mmCIF file of C-alpha atoms and ligand atoms in Angstrom:
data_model
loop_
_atom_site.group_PDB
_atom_site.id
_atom_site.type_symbol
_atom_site.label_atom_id
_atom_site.label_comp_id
_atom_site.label_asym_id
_atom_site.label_seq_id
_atom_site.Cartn_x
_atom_site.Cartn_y
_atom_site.Cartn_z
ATOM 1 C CA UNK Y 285 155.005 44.144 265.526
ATOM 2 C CA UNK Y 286 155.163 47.057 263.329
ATOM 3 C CA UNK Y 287 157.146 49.610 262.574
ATOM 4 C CA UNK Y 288 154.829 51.765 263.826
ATOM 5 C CA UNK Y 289 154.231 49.445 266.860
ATOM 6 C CA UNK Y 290 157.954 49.676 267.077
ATOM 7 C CA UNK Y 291 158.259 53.316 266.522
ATOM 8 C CA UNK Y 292 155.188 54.112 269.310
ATOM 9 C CA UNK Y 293 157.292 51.637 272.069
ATOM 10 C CA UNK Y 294 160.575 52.485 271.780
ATOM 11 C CA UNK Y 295 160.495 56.457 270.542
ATOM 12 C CA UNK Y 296 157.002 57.753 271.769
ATOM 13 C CA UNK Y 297 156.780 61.456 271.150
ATOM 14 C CA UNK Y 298 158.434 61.080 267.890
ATOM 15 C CA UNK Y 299 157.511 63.160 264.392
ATOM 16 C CA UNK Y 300 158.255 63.568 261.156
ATOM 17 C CA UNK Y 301 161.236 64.666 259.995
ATOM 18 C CA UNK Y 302 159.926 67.736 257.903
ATOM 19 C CA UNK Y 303 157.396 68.805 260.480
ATOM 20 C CA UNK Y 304 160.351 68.708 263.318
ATOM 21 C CA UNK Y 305 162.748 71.230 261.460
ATOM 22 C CA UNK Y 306 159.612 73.393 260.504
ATOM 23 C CA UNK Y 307 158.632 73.487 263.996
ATOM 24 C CA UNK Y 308 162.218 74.344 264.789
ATOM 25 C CA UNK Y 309 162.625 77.107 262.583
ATOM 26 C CA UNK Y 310 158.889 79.032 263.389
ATOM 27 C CA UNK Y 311 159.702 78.883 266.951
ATOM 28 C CA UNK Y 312 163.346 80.359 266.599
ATOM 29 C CA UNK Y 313 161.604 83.237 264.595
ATOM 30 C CA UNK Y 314 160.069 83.959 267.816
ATOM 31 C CA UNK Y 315 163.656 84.669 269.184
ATOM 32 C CA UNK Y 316 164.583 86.666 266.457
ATOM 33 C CA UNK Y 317 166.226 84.254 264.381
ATOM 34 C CA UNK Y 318 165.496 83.495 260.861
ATOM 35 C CA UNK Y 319 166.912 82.707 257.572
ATOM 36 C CA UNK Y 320 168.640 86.223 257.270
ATOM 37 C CA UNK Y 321 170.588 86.576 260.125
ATOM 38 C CA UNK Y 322 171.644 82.751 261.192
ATOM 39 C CA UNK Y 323 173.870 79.996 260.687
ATOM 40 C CA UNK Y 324 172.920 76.751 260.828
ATOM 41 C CA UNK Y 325 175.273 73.880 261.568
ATOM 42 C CA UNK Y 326 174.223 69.940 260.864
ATOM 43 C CA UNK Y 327 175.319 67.311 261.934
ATOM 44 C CA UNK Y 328 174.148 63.493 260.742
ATOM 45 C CA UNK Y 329 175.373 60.284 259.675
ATOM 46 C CA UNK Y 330 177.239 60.160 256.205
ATOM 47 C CA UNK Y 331 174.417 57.916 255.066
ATOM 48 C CA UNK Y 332 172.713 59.386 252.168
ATOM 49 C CA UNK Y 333 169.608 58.017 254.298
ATOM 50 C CA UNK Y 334 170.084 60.737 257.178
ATOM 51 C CA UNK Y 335 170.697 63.815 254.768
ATOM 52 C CA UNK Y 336 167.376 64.993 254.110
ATOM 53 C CA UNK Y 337 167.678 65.997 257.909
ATOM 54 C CA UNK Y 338 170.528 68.738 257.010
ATOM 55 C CA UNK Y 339 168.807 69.164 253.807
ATOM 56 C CA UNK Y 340 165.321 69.899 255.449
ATOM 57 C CA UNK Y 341 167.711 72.325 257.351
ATOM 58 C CA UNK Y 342 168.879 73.910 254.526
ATOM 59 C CA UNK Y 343 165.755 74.845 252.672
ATOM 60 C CA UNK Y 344 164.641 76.040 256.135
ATOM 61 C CA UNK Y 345 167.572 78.095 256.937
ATOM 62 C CA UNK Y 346 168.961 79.066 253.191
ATOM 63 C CA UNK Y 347 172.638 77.139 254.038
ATOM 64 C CA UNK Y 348 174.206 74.771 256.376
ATOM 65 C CA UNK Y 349 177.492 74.166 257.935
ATOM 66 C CA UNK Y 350 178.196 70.267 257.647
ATOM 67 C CA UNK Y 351 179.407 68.885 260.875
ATOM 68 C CA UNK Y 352 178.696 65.291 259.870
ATOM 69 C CA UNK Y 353 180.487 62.069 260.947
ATOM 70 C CA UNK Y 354 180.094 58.511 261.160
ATOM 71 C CA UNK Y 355 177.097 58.135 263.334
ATOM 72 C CA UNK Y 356 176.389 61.958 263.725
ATOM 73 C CA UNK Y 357 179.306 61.927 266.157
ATOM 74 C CA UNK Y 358 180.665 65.343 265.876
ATOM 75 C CA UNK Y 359 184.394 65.038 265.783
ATOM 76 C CA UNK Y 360 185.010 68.561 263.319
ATOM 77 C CA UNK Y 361 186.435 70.345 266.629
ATOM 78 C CA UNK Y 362 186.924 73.252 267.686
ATOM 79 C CA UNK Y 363 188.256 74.549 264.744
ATOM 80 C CA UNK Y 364 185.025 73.020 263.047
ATOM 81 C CA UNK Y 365 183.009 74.857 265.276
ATOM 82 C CA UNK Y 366 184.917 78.472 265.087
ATOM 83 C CA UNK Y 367 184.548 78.027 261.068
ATOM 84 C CA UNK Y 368 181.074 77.699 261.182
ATOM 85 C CA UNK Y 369 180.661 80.499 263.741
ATOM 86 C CA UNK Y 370 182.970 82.953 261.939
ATOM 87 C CA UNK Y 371 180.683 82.265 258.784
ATOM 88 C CA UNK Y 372 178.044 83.702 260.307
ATOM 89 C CA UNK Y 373 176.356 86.814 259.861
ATOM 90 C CA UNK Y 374 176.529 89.830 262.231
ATOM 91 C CA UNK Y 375 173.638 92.009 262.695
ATOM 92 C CA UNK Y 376 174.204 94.796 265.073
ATOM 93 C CA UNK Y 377 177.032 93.134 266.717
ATOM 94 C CA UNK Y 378 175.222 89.601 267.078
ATOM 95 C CA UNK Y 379 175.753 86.179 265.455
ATOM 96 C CA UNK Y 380 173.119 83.632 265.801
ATOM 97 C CA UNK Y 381 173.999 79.917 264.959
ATOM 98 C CA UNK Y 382 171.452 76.803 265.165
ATOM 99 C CA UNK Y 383 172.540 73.421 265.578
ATOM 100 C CA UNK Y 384 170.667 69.983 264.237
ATOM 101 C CA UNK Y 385 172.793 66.787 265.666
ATOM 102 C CA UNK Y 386 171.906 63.464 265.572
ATOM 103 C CA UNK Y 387 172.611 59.817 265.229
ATOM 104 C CA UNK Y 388 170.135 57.701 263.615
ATOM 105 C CA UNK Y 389 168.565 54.001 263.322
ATOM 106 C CA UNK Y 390 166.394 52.362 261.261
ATOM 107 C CA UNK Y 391 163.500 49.683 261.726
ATOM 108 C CA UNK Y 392 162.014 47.130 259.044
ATOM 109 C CA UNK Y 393 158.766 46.497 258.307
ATOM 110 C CA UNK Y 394 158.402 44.126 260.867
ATOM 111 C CA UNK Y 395 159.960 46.539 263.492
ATOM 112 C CA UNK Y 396 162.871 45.441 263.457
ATOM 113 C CA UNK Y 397 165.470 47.116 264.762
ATOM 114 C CA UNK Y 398 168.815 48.468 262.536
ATOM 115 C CA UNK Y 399 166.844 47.152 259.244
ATOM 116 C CA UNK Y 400 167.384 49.429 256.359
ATOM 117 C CA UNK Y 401 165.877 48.984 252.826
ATOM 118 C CA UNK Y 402 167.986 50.633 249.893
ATOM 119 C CA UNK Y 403 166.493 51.354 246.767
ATOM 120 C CA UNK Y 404 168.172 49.034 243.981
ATOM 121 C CA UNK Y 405 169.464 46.950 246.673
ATOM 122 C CA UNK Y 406 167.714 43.365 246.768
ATOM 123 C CA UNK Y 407 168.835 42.434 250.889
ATOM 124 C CA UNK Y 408 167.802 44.396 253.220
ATOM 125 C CA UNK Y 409 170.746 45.964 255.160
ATOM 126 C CA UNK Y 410 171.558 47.922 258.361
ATOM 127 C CA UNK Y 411 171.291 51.430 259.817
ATOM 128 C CA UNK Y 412 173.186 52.648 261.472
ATOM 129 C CA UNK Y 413 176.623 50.876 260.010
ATOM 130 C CA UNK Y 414 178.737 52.413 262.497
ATOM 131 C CA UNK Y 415 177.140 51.664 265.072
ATOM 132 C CA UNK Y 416 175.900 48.171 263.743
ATOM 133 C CA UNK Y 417 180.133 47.252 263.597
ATOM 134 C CA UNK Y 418 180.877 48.581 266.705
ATOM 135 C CA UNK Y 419 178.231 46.735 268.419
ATOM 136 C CA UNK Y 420 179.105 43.478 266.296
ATOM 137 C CA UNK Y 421 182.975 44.169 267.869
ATOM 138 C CA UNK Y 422 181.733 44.582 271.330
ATOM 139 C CA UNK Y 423 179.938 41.507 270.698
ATOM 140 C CA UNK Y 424 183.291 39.134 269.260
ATOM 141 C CA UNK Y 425 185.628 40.756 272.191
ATOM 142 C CA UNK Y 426 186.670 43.800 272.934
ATOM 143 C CA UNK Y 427 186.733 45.922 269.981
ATOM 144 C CA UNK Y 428 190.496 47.766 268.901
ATOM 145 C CA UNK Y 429 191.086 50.919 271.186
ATOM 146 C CA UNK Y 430 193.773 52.116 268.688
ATOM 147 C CA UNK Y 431 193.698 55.591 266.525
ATOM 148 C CA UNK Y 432 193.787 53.584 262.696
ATOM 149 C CA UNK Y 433 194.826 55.908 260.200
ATOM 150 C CA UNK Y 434 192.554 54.033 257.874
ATOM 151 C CA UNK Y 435 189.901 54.109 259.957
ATOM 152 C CA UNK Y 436 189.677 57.369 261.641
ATOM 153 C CA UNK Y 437 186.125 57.911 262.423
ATOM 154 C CA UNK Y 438 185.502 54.463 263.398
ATOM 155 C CA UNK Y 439 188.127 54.401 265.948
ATOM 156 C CA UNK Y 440 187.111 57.787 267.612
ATOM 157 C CA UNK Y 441 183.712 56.618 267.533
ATOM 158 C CA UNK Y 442 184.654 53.254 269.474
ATOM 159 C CA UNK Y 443 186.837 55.625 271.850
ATOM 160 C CA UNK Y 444 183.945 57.554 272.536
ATOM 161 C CA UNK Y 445 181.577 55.171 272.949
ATOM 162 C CA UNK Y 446 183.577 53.331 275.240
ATOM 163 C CA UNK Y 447 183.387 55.339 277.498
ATOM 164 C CA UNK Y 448 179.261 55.623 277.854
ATOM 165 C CA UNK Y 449 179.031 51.751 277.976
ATOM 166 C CA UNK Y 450 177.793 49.928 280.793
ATOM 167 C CA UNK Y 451 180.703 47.798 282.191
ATOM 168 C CA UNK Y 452 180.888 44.244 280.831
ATOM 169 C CA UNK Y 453 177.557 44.031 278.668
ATOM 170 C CA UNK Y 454 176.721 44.621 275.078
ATOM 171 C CA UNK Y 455 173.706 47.220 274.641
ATOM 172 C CA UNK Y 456 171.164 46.822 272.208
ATOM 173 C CA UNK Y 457 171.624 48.685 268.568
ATOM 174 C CA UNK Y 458 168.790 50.775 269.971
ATOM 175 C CA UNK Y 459 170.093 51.586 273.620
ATOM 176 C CA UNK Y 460 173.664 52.279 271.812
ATOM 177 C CA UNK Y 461 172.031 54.564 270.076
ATOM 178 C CA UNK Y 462 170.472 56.328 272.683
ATOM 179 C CA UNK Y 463 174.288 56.416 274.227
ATOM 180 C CA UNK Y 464 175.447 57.748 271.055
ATOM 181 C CA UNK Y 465 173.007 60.369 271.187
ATOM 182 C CA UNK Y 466 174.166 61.679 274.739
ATOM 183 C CA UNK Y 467 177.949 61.719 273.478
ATOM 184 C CA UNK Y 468 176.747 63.939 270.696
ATOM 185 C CA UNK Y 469 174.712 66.195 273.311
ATOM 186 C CA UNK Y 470 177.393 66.001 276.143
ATOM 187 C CA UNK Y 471 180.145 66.840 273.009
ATOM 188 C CA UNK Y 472 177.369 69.818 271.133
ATOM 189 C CA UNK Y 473 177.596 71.041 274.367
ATOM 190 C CA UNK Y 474 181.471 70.942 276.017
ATOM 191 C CA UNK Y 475 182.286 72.468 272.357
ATOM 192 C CA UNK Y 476 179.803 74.978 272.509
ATOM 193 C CA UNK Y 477 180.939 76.129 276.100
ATOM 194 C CA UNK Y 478 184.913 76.247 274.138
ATOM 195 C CA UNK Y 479 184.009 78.292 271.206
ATOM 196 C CA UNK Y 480 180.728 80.740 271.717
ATOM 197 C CA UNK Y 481 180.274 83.800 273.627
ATOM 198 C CA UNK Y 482 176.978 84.158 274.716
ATOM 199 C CA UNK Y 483 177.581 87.901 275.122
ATOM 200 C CA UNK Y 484 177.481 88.142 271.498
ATOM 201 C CA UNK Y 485 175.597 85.238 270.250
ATOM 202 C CA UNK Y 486 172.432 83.645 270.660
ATOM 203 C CA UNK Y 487 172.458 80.016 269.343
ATOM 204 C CA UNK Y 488 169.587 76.927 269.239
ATOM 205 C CA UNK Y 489 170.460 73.073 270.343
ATOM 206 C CA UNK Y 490 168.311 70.722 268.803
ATOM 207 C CA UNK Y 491 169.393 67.117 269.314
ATOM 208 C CA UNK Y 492 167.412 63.544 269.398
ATOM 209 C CA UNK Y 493 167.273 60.507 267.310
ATOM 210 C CA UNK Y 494 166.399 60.296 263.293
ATOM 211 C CA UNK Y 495 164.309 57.182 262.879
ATOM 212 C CA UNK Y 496 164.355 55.762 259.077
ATOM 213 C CA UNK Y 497 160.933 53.756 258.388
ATOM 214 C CA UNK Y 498 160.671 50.994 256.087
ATOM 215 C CA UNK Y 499 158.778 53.511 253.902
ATOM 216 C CA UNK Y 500 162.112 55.342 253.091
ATOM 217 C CA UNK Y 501 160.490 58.488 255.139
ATOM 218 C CA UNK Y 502 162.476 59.671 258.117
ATOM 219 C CA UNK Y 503 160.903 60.531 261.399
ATOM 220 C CA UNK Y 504 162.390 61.867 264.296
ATOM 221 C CA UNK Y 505 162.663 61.538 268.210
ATOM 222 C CA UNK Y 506 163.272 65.151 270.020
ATOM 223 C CA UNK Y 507 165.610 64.829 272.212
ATOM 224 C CA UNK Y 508 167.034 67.909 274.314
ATOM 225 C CA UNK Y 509 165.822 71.097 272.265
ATOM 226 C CA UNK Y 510 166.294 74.629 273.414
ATOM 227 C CA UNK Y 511 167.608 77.943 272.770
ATOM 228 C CA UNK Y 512 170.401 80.382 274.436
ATOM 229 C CA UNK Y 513 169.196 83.581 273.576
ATOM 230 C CA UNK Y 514 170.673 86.881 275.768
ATOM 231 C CA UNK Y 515 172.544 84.133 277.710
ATOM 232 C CA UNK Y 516 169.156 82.876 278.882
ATOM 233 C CA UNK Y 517 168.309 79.213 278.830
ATOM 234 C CA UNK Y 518 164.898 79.266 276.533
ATOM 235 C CA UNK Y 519 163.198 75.601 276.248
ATOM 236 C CA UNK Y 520 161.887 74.447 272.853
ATOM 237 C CA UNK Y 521 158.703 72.694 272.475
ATOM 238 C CA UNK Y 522 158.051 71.196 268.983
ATOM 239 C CA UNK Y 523 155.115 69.272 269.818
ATOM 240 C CA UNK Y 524 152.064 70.222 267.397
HETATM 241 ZN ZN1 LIG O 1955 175.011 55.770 260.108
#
């Protein structure tokens, strides 16, 4: 196995990183968004190793609202959300907001899953670490359900998550990743529905999975991709 073996059985479909968010942003202009008139809201893991996502995002869109959490788990809020929303421009009565939101993994060189090379750093280590300790809790016993104060991210993560996992089993790092990317959706999309009004504002949803090769060159899996423009559902395609 390789990693891209591993890459072609587990996330078929999946592209770089810099050709997703340019495919992203060409097809929005179609829509009538662009750099001018849009914010654009990001959402990754606070590994240094998912940022060129929101970065990618940034040069694409000119700035970026950072919704980022452990994981990509979007836990800013409602009051995260307005900010963002009330940041954004108004042309001719309309705001237009774009949002990138994902959680990530990583595979070695042998495809291995969760397997994370750092420059400077002789031992390979993992990717994602949230979700690499949550799983590791799941797999002692059952992992803390309190809110820690010193630990405030990882306990609303576990919350969360708990409540996607199949009863009585431990999932795989890459099938809780795959439940880590619904939460995200399922929560992009309940806040969404609490904070914009699609009267006023067209906005994009671009979620999926960021895939770190051993390469140090980020790739990712499209997940559910469209845009709400004139309250009308519009599909995005980003295959080449
Ligand atoms: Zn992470």
């Amino acid at each position: 196995m390789t990693f891209q073996t591993a890459l072609a059985h587990h996330f078929p479909s999946t592209l770089r990183e810099t050709d997703f968010v340019a495919r992203t942003y060409q097809t929005l202009l179609r829509y009538g968004f662009g750099q001018h008139n849009t914010m654009a809201c990001a959402g990754v893991c606070r590994d240094e190793i998912s940022r060129p996502l929101a970065s990618e995002a940034q040069k694409a869109w000119g700035k970026i609202f950072d919704c980022s959490s452990l994981a990509g788990m979007l836990f800013l809020g409602k009051t995260g959300f307005r900010a963002a929303q009330h940041h954004a421009p108004q042309i001719q009565g309309r705001e237009r907001y774009v949002y990138y939101a994902f959680p990530h993994i990583a595979f070695g060189r042998g495809g291995e899953p969760g397997v994370c090379y750092r420059p400077g750093r002789s031992e390979p280590s993992g990717a994602c670490g949230a979700l690499i300790a949550f799983r590791q809790e799941l797999e002692r016993a059952q992992p803390p359900a309190n809110l820690d104060p010193d630990d405030l991210e990882l306990s609303l993560l576990r919350q969360r998550l708990r409540l996607k996992l199949p009863h009585g089993e431990v999932p795989s790092l890459i099938d809780l990743t795959r439940l880590a990317y619904e939460a995200i959706l399922e929560d992009l999309e309940h806040l969404l529905a609490l904070t914009v009004d699609a009267a006023r504002s067209d906005y994009a949803v671009f979620t999926g999975i960021q895939v770190h090769a051993p390469d140090g060159s980020n790739y990712v899996w499209p997940g559910v991709l469209y845009a709400v423009v004139g309250g009308k559902r519009q599909p995005i395609s980003v295959e080449g």
